[in-house]
PDB file of C-alpha atoms and ligand atoms in Angstrom:
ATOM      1  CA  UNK A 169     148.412 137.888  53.132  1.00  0.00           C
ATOM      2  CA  UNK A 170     145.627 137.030  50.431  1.00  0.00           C
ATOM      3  CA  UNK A 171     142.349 136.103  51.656  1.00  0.00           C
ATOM      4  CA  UNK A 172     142.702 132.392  50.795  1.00  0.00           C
ATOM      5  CA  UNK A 173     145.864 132.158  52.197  1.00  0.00           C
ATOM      6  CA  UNK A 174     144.375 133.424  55.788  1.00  0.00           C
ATOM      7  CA  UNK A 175     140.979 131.674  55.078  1.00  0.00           C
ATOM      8  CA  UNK A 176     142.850 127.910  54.213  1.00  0.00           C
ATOM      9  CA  UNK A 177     145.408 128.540  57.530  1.00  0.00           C
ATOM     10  CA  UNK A 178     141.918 129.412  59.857  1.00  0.00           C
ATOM     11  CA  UNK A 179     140.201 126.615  57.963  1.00  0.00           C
ATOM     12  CA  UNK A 180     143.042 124.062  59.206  1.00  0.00           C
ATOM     13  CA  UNK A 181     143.431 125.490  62.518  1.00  0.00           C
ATOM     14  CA  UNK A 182     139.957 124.784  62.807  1.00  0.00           C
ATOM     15  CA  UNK A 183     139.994 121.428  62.383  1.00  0.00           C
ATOM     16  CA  UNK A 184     142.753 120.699  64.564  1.00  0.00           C
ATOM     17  CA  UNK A 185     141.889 122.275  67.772  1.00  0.00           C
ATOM     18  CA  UNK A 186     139.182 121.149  70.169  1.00  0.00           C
ATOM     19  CA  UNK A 187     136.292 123.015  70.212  1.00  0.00           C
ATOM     20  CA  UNK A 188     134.135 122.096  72.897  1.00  0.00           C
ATOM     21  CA  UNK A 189     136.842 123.664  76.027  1.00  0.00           C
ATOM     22  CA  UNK A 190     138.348 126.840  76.499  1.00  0.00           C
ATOM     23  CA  UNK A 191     142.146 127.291  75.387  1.00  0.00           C
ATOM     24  CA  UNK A 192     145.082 128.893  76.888  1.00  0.00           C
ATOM     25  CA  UNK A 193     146.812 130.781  74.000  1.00  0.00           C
ATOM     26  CA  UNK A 194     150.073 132.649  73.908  1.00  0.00           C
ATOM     27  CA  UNK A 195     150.672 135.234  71.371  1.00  0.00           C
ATOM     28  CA  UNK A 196     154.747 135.219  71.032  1.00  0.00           C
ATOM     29  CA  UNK A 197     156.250 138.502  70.546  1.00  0.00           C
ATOM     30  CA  UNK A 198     152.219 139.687  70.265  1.00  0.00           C
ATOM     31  CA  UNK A 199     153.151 143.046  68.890  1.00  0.00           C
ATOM     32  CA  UNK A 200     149.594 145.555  68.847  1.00  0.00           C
ATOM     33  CA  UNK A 201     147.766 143.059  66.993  1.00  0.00           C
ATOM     34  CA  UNK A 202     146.548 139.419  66.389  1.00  0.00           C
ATOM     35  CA  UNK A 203     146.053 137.851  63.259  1.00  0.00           C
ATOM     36  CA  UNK A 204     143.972 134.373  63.722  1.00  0.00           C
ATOM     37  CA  UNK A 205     141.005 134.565  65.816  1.00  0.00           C
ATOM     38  CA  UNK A 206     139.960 130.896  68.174  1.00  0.00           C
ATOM     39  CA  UNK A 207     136.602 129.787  69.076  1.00  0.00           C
ATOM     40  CA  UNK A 208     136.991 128.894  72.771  1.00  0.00           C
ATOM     41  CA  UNK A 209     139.634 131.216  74.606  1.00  0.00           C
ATOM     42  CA  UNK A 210     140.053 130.328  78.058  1.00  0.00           C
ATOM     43  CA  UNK A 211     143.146 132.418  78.507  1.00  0.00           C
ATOM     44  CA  UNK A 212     144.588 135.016  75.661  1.00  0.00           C
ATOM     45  CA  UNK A 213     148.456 135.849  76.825  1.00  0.00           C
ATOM     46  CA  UNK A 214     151.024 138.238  74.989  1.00  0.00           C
ATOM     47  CA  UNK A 215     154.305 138.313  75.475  1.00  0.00           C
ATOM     48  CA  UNK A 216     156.640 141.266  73.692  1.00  0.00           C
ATOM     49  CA  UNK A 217     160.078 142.534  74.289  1.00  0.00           C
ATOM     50  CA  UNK A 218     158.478 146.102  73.379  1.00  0.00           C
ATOM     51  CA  UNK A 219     156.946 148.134  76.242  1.00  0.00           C
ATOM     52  CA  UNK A 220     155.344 150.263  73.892  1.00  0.00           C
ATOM     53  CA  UNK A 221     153.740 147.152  71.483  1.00  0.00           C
ATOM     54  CA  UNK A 222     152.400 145.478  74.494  1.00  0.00           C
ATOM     55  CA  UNK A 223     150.644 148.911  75.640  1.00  0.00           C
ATOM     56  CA  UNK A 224     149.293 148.784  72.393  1.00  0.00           C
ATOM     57  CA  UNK A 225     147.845 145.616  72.334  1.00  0.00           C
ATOM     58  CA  UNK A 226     143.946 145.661  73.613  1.00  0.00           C
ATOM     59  CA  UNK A 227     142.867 142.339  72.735  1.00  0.00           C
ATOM     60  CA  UNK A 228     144.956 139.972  75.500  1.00  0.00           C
ATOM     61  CA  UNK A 229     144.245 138.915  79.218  1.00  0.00           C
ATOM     62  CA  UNK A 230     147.595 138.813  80.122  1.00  0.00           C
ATOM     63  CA  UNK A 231     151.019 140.763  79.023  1.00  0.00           C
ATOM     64  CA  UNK A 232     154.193 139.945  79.844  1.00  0.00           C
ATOM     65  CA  UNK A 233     157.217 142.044  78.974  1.00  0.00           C
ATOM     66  CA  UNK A 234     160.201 139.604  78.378  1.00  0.00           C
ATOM     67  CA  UNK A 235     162.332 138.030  75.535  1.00  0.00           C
ATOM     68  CA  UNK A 236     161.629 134.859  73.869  1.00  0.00           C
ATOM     69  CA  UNK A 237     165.054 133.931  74.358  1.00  0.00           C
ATOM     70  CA  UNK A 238     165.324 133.731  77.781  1.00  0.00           C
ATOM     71  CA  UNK A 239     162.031 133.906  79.330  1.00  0.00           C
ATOM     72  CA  UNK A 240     160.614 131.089  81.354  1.00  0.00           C
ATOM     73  CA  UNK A 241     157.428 129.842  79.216  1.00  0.00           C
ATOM     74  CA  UNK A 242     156.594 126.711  81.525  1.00  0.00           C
ATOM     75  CA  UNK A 243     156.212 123.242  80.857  1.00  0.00           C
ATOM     76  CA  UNK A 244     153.482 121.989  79.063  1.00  0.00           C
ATOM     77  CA  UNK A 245     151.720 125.704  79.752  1.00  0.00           C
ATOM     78  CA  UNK A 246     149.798 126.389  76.677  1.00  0.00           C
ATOM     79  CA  UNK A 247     147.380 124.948  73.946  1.00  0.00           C
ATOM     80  CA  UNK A 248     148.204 127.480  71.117  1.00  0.00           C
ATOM     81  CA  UNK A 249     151.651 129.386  70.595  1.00  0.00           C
ATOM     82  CA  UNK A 250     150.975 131.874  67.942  1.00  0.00           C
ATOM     83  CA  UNK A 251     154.240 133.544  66.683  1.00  0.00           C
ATOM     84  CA  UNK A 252     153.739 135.801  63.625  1.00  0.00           C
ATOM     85  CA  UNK A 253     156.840 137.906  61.997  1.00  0.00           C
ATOM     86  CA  UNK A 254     158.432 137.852  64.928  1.00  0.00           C
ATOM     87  CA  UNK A 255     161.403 134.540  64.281  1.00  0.00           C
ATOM     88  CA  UNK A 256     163.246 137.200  62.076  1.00  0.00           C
ATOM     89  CA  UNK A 257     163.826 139.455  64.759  1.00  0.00           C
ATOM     90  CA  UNK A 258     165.299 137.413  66.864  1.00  0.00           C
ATOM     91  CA  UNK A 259     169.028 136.796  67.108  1.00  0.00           C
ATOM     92  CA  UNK A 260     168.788 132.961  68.458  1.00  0.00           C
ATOM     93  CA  UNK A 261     165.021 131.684  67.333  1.00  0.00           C
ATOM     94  CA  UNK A 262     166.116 128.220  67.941  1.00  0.00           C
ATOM     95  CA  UNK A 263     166.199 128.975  71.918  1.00  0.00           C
ATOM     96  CA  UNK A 264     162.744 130.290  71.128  1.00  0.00           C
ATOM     97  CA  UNK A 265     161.794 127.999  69.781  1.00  0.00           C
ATOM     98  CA  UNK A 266     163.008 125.046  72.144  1.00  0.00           C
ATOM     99  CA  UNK A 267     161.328 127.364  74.669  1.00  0.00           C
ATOM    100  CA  UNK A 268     157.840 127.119  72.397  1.00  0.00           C
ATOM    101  CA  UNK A 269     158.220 123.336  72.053  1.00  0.00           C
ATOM    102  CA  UNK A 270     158.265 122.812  76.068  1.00  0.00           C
ATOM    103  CA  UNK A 271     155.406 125.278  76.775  1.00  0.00           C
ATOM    104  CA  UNK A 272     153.009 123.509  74.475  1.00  0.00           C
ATOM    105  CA  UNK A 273     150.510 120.916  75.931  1.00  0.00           C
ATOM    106  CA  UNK A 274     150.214 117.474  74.024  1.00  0.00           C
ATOM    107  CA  UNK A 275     148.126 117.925  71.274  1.00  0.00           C
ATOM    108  CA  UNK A 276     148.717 121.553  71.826  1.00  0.00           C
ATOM    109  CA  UNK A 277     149.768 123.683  67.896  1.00  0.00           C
ATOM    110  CA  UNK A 278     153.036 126.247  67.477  1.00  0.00           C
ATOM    111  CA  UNK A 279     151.410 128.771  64.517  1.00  0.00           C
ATOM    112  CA  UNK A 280     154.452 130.208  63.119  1.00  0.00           C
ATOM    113  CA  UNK A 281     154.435 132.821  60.120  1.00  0.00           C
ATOM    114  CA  UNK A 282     157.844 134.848  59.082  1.00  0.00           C
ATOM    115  CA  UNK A 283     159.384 135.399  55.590  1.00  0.00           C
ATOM    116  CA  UNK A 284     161.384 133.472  53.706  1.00  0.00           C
ATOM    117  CA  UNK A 285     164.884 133.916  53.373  1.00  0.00           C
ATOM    118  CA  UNK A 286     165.196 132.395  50.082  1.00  0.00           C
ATOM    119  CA  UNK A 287     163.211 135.649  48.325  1.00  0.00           C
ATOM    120  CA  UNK A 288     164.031 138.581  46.815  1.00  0.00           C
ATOM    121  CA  UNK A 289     162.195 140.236  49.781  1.00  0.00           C
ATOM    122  CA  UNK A 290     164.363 137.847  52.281  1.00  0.00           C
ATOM    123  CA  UNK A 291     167.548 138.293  50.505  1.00  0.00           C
ATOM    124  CA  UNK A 292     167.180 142.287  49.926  1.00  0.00           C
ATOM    125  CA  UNK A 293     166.192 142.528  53.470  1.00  0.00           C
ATOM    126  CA  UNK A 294     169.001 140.494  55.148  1.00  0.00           C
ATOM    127  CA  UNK A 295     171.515 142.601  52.968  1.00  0.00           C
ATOM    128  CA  UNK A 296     170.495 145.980  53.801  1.00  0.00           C
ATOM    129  CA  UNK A 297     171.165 147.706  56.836  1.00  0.00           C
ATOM    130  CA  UNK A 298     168.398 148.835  59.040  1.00  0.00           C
ATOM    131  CA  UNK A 299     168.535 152.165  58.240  1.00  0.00           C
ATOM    132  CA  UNK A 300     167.127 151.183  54.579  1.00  0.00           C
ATOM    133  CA  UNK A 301     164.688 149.185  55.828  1.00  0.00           C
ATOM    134  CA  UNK A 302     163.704 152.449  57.852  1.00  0.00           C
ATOM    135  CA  UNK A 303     163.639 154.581  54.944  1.00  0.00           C
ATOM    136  CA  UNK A 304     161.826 151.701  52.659  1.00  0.00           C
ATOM    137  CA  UNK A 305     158.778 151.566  55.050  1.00  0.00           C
ATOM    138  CA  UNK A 306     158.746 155.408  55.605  1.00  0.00           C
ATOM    139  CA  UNK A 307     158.714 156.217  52.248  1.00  0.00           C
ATOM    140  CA  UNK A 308     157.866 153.405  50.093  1.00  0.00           C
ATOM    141  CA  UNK A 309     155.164 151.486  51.659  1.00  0.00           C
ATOM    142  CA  UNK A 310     154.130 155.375  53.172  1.00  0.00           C
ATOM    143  CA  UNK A 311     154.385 154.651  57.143  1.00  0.00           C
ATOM    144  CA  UNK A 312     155.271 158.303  58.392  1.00  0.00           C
ATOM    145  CA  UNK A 313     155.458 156.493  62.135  1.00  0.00           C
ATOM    146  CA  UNK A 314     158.070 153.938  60.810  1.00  0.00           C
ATOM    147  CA  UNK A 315     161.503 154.075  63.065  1.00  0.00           C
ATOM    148  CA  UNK A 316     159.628 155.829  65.537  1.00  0.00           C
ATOM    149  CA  UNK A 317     158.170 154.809  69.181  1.00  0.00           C
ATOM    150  CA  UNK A 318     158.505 150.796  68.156  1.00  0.00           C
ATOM    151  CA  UNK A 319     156.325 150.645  65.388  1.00  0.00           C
ATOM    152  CA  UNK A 320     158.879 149.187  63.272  1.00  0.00           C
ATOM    153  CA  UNK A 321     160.677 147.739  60.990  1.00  0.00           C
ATOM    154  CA  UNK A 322     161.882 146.004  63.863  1.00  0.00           C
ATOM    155  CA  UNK A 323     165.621 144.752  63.281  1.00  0.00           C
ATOM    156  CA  UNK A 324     165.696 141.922  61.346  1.00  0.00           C
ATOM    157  CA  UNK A 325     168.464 139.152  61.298  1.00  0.00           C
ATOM    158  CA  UNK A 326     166.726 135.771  59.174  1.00  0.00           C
ATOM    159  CA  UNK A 327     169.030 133.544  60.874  1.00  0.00           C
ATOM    160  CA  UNK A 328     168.957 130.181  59.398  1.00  0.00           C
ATOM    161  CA  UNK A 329     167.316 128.279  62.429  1.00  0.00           C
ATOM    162  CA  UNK A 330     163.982 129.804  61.223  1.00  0.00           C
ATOM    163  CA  UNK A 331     164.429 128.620  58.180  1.00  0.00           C
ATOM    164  CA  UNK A 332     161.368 126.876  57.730  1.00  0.00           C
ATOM    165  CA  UNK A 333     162.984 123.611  56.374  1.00  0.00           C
ATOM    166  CA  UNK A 334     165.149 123.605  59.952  1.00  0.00           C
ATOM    167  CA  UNK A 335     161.951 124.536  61.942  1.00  0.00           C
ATOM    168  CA  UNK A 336     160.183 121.918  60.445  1.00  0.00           C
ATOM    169  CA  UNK A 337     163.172 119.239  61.631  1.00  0.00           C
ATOM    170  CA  UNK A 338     164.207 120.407  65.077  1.00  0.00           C
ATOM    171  CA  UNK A 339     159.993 120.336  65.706  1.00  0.00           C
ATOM    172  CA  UNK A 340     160.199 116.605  64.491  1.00  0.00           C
ATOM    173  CA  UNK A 341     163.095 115.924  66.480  1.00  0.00           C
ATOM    174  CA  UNK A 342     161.056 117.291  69.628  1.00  0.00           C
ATOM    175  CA  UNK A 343     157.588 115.158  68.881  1.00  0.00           C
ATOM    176  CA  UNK A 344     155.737 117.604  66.894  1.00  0.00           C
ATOM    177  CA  UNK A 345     154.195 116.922  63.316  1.00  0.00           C
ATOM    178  CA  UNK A 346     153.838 119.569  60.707  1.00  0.00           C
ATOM    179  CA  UNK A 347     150.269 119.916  59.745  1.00  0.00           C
ATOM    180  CA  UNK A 348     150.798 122.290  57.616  1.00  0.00           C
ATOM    181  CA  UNK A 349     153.288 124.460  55.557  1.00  0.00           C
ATOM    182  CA  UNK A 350     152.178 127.253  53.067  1.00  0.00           C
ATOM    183  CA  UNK A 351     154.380 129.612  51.345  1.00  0.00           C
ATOM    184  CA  UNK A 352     153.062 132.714  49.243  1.00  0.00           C
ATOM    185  CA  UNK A 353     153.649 135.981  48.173  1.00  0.00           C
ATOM    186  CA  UNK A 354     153.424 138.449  51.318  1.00  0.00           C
ATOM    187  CA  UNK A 355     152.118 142.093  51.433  1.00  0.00           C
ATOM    188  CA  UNK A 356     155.111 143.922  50.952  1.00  0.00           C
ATOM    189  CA  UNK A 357     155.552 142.437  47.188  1.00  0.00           C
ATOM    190  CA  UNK A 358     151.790 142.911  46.728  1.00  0.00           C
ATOM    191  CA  UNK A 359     152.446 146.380  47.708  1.00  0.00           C
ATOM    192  CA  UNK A 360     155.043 146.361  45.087  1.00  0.00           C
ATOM    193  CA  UNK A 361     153.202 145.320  42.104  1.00  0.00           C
ATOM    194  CA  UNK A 362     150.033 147.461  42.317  1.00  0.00           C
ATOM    195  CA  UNK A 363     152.301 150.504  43.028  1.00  0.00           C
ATOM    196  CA  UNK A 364     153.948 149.761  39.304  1.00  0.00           C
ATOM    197  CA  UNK A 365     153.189 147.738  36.550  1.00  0.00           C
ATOM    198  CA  UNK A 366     157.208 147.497  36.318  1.00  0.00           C
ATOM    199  CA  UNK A 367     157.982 146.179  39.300  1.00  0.00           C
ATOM    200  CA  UNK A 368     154.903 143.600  38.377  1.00  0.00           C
ATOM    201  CA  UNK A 369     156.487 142.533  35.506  1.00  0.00           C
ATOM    202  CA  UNK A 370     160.370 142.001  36.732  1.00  0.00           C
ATOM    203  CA  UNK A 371     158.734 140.252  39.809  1.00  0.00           C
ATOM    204  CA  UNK A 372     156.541 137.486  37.426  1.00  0.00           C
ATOM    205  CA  UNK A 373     159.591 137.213  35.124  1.00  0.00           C
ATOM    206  CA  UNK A 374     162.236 136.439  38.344  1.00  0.00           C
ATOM    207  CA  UNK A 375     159.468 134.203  39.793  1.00  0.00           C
ATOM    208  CA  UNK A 376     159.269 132.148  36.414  1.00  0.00           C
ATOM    209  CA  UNK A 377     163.029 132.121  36.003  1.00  0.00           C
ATOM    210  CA  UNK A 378     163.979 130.796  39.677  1.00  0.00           C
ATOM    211  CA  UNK A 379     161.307 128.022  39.426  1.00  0.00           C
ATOM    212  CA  UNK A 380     162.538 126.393  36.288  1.00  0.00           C
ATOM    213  CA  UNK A 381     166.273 126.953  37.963  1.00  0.00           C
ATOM    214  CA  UNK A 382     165.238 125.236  40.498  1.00  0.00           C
ATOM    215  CA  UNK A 383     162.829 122.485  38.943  1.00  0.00           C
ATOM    216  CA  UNK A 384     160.029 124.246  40.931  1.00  0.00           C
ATOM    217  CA  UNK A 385     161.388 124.057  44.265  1.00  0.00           C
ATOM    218  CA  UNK A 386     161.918 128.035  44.991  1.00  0.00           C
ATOM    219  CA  UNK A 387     159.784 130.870  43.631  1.00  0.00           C
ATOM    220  CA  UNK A 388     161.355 134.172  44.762  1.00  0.00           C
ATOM    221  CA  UNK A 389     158.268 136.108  44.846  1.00  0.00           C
ATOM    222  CA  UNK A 390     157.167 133.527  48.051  1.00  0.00           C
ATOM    223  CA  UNK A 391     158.688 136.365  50.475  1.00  0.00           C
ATOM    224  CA  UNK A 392     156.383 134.655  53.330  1.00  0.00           C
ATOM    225  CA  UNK A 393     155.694 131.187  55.219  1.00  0.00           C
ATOM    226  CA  UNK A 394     153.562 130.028  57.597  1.00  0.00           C
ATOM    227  CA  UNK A 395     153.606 126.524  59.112  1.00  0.00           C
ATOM    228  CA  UNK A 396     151.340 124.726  61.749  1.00  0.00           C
ATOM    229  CA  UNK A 397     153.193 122.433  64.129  1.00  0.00           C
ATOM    230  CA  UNK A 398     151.332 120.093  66.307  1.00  0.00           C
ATOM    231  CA  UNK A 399     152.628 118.309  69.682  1.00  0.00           C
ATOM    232  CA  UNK A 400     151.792 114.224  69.919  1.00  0.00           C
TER     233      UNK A 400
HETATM  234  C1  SAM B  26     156.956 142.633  63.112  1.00  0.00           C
HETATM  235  S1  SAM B  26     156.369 142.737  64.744  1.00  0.00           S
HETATM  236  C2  SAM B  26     155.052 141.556  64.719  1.00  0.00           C
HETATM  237  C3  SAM B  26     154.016 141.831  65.769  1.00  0.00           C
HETATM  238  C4  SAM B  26     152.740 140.972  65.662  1.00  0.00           C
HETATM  239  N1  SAM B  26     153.041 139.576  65.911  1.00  0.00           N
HETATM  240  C5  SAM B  26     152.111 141.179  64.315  1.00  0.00           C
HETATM  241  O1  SAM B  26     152.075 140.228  63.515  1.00  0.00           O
HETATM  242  O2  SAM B  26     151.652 142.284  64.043  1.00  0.00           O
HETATM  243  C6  SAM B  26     157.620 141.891  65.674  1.00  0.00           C
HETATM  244  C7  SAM B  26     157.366 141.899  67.162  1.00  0.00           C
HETATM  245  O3  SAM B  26     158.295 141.022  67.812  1.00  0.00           O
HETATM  246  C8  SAM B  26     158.740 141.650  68.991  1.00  0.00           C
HETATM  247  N2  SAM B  26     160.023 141.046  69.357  1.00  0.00           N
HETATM  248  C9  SAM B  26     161.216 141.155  68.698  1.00  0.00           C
HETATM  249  N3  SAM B  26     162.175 140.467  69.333  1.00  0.00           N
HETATM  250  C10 SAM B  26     161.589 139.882  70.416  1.00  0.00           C
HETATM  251  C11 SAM B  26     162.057 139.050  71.482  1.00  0.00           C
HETATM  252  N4  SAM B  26     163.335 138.654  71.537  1.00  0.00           N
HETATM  253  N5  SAM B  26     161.169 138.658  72.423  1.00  0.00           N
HETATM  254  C12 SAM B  26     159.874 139.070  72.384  1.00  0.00           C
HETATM  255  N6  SAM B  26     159.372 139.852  71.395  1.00  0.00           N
HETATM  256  C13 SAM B  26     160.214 140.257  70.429  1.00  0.00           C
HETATM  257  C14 SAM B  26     158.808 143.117  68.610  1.00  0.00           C
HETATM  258  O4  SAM B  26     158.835 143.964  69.727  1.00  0.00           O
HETATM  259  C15 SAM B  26     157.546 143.268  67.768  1.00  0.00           C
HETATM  260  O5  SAM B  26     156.423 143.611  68.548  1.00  0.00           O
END
């Protein structure tokens, strides 16, 4: 993710979260790492459906081994639900996500970042079989460990109930806001372009050409989204 990208999604984060208590956060599907880092944590809890990400993972209080599908968040349990690549992995995100929207507190935030299906890195991805995506991390993007011990690609499915225009009206329909949605060009395009100046130039040229198809309203080179979702 570009730096401004990151800096204007802490900046907002920020501003909406108390900062003068401690906060119970849950990291959703928490893989080894976290990406946005909170003032006051009370309480930092992972959840993965990975034995071997969760081992990983040095920075949380609590881990819990489970699936976001079925697994019993709690009502009303948590401040912050942080859930970053991890909707398009999952074969039914919207019982995840009805399972986010009862475990956050009033005023609580749902953090959500995942790609886009309406890229060319969506759309490639959802068409290829895993295998490829194997092979495209291994030797593409140059991750020797990819395939191997759960260090992904993890298997991907972009179902259309993490779609972020669906998110955005099941949350509403639940009593959240959305305080904010970004979309922008994620690191695996980056990758891409600095690799070859070819690449670079077919991926400006199909980003031009889809947004005057579309008066503006997709850009294929936005492979990623992230969205902040807050509960009244
Ligand atoms: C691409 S990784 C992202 C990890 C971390 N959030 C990050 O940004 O680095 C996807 C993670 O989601 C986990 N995951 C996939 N399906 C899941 C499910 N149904 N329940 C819980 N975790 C799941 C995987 O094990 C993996 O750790």
């Amino acid at each position: 993710m570009p730096r401004n990208q990151n800096q204007i999604l802490q900046d907002r984060i920020d501003q909406l979260l108390p900062q003068d208590r401690g906060l119970r956060i849950l990291e959703a599907g928490c893989g080894s790492v976290s990406h946005i880092s909170f003032g006051t944590v009370e309480h930092l809890v992972g959840i993965d459906i990975s034995e071997k990400q969760l081992g990983r993972n040095e920075q949380l209080n609590e881990k819990i081994l489970g699936d976001l599908q079925t697994y019993e968040l709690g009502k009303e349990t948590f401040d912050v639900i942080v859930s970053w690549d991890v909707l398009e992995h999952i074969e039914h995100p919207e019982k995840a996500l009805m399972n986010f929207f009862q475990a956050t507190r009033p005023g609580g935030l749902i953090i959500l970042a995942a790609p886009n299906f309406w890229s060319l890195k969506g759309m490639v991805t959802w068409i290829l079989p895993h295998r490829m995506h194997v092979w495209f991390y291994r030797y593409v993007i140059g991750d020797k460990r990819a395939g191997t011990q759960d260090f992904g690609p993890f298997k991907t499915y972009l179902k259309s109930s993490m779609w972020p225009e669906n998110i955005c009206k099941s949350a509403e329909g639940q009593g959240f806001s959305v305080e904010m949605f970004d979309e922008y060009e994620g690191p695996v395009p980056r990758h891409l372009r600095t690799k070859s100046k070819v690449f670079d130039l077919a991926f400006s040229l199909l980003g031009g050409v889809s947004r005057v198809l579309t008066a503006g309203k997709i850009d294929l080179n936005n492979s990623d989204y992230m969205l902040i979702l807050k509960k009244k």
